[in-house]
mmCIF file of C-alpha atoms in Angstrom:
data_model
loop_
_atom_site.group_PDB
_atom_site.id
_atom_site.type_symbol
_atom_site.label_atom_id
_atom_site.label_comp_id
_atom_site.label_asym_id
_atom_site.label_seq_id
_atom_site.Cartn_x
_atom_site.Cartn_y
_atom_site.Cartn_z
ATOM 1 C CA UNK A 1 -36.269 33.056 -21.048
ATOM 2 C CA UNK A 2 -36.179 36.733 -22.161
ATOM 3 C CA UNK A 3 -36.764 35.455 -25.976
ATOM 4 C CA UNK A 4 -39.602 33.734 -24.605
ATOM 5 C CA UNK A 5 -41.562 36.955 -23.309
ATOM 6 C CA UNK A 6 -40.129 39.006 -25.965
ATOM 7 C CA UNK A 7 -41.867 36.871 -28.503
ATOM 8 C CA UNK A 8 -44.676 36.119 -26.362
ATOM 9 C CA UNK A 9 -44.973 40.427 -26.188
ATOM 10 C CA UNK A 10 -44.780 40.665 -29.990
ATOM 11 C CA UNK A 11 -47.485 38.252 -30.947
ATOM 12 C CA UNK A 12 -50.042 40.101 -28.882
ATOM 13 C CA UNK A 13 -49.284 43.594 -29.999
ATOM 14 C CA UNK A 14 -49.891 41.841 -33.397
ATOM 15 C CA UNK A 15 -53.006 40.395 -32.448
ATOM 16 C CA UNK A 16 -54.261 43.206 -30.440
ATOM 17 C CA UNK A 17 -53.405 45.386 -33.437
ATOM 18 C CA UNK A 18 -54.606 42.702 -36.248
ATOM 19 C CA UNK A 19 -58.470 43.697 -35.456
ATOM 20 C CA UNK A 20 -59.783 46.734 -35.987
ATOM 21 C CA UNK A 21 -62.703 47.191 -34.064
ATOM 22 C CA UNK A 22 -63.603 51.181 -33.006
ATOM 23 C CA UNK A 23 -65.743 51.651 -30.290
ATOM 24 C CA UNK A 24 -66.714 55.210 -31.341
ATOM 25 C CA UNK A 25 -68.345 54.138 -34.018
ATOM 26 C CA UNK A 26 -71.945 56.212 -33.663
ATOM 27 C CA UNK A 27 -74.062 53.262 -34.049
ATOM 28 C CA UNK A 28 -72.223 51.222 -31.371
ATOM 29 C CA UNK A 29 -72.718 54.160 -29.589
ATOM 30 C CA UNK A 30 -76.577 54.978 -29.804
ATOM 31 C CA UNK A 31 -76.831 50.957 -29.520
ATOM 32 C CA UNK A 32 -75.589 51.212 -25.708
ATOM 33 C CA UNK A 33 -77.116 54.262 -25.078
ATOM 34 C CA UNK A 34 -80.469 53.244 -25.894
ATOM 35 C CA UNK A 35 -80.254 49.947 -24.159
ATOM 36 C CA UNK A 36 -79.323 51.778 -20.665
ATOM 37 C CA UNK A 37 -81.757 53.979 -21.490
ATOM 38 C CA UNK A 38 -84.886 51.253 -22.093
ATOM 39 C CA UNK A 39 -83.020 48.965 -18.557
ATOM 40 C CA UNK A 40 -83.477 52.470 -16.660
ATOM 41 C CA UNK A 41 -86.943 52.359 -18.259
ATOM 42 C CA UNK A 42 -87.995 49.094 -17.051
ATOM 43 C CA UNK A 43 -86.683 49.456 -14.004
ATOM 44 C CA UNK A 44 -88.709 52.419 -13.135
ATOM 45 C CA UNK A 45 -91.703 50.844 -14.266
ATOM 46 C CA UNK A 46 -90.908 47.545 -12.236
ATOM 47 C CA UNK A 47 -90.627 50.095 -9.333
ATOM 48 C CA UNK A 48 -93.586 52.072 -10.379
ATOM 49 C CA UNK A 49 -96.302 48.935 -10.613
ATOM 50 C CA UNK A 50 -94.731 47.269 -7.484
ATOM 51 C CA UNK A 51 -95.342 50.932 -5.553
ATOM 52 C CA UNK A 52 -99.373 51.144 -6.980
ATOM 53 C CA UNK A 53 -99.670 47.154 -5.892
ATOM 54 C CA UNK A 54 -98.419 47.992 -2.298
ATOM 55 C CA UNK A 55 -100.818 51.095 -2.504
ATOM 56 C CA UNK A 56 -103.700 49.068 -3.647
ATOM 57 C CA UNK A 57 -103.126 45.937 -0.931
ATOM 58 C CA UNK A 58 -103.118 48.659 1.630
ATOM 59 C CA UNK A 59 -106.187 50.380 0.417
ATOM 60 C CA UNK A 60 -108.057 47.113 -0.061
ATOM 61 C CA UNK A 61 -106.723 45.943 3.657
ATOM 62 C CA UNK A 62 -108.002 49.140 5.539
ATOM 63 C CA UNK A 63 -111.866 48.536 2.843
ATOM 64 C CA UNK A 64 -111.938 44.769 4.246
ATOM 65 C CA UNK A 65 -111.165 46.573 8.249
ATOM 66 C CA UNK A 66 -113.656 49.349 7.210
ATOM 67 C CA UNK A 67 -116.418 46.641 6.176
ATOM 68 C CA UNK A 68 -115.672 44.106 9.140
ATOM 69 C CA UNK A 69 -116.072 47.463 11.082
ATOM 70 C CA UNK A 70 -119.351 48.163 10.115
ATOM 71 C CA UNK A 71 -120.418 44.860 10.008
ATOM 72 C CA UNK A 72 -120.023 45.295 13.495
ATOM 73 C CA UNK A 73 -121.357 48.185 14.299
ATOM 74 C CA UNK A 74 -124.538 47.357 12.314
ATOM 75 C CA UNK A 75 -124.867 43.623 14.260
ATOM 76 C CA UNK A 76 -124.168 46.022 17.510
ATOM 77 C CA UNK A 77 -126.813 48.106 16.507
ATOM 78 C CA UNK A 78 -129.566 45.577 14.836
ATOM 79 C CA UNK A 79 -128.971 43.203 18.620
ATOM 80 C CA UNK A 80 -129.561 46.715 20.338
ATOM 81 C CA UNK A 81 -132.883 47.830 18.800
ATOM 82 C CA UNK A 82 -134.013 44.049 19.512
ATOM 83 C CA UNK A 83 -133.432 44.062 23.282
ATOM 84 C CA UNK A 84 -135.153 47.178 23.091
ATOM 85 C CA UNK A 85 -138.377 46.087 22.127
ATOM 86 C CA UNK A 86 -139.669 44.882 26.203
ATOM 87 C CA UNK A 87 -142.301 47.483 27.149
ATOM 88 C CA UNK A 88 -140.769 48.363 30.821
ATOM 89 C CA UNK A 89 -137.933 50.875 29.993
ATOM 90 C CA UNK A 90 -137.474 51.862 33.343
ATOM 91 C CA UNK A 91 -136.538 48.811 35.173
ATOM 92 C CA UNK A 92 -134.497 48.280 38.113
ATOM 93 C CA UNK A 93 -131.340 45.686 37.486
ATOM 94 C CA UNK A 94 -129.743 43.453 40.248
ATOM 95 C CA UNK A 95 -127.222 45.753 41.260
ATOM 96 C CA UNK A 96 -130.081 48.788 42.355
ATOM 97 C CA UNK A 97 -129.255 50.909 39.045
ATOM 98 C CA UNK A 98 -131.939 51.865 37.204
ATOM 99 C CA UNK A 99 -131.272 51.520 33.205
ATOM 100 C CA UNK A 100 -133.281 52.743 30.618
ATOM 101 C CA UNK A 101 -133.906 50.066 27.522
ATOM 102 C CA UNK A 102 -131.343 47.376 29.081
ATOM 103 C CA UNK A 103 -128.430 48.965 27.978
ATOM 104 C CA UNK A 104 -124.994 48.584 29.152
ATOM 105 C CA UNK A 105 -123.383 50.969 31.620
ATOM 106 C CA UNK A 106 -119.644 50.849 32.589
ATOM 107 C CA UNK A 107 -120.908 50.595 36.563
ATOM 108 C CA UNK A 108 -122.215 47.412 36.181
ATOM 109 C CA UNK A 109 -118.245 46.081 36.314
ATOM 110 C CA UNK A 110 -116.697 49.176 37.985
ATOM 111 C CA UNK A 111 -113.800 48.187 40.543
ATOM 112 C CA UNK A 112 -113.466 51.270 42.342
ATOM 113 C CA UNK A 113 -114.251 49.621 46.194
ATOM 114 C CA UNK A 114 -111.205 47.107 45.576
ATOM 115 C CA UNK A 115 -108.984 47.577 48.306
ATOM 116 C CA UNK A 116 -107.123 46.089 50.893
ATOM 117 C CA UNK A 117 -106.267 47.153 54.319
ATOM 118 C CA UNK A 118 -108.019 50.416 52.957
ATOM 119 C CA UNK A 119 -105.908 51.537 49.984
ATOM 120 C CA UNK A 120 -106.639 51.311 46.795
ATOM 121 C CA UNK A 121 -104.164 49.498 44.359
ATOM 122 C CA UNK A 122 -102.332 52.944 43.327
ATOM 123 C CA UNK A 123 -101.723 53.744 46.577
ATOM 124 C CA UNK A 124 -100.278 50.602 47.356
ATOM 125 C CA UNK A 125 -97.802 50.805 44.060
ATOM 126 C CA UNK A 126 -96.607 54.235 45.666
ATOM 127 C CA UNK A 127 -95.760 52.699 48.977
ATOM 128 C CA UNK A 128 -93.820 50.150 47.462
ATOM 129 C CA UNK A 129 -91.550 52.556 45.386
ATOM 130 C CA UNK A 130 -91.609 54.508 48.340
ATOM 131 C CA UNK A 131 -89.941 51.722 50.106
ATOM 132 C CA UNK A 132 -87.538 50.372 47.457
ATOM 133 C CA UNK A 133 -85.978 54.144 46.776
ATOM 134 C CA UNK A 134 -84.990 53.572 50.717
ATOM 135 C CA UNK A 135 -83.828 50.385 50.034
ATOM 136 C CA UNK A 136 -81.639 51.967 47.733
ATOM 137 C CA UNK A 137 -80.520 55.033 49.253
ATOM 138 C CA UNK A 138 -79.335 53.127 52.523
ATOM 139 C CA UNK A 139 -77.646 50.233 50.456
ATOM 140 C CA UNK A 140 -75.394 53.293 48.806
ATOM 141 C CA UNK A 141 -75.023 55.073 51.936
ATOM 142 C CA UNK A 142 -73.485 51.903 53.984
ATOM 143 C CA UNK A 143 -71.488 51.081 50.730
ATOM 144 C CA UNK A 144 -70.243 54.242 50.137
ATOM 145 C CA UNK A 145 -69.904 54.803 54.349
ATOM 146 C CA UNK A 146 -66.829 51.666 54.579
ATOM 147 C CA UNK A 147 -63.676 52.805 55.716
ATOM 148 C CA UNK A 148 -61.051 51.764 53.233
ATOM 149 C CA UNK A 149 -57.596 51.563 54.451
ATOM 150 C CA UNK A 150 -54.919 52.227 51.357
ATOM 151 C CA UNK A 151 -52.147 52.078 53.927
ATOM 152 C CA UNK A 152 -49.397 49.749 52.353
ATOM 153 C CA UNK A 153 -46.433 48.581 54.066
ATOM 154 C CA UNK A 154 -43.361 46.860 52.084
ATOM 155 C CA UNK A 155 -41.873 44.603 54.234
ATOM 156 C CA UNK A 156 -38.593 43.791 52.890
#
């Protein structure tokens, strides 16, 4: 068994040594360092045009939101100056408000009288809490109020 590995060693220190191959050779050399260099290369540029694509899809999504926007604001506007074309610009509305060239004003849906049993729904919110953080205090208190007996008695 030993000849067997000994000869087995021998014939690859003669192969190994049969080829002569140096990997300092200088073109070898400038070979590998110019292909890292032109992978690094690429790579940067790969990361470089997918950065100015995000940049430009972002740009071209807040344009469209800009436009749509405006578009708005300019139908907003045009439907405005066309309701404003009656001749009465003082007029009184249903709810005894007088408004000046039909224009919306934020007391037309107000909800400040909503109540019940005369508070308001903040007021009611507070109570609630209010009664809760009882809830909780007493629940601890009783809890923490037991009497615990740790008196043990072997009986043997």
């Amino acid at each position: 068994m030993n000849k067997k590995i000994l000869y087995s060693f021998i014939i690859m220190l003669c192969i190994i040594f049969s080829f002569s191959i140096c990997l300092a050779n200088s073109d070898m050399l400038k070979d590998a360092a110019n292909t890292t260099k032109n992978m690094v290369n690429d790579a940067g540029n790969a990361v470089k045009g997918a950065m100015n694509e995000a940049s430009n899809m972002s740009k071209d999504a807040t344009n469209n939101i800009e436009n749509g926007m405006n578009n708005v604001s300019n139908t907003i506007m045009n439907n405005g100056d066309n309701n404003n074309t009656s001749k009465d610009t003082n007029n009184n509305n249903s709810q005894g408000m007088v408004s000046n060239n039909n224009t919306y004003t934020a007391t037309r849906t107000a909800t400040n009288n909503a109540t019940f049993m005369g508070m308001t729904g903040t007021t009611w919110t507070w109570v609630i809490m209010g009664i809760v953080a009882i809830a909780i205090i007493a629940l601890v208190w009783y809890y923490s109020m037991q009497f615990n007996e740790t008196n043990y008695t072997n009986r043997d």
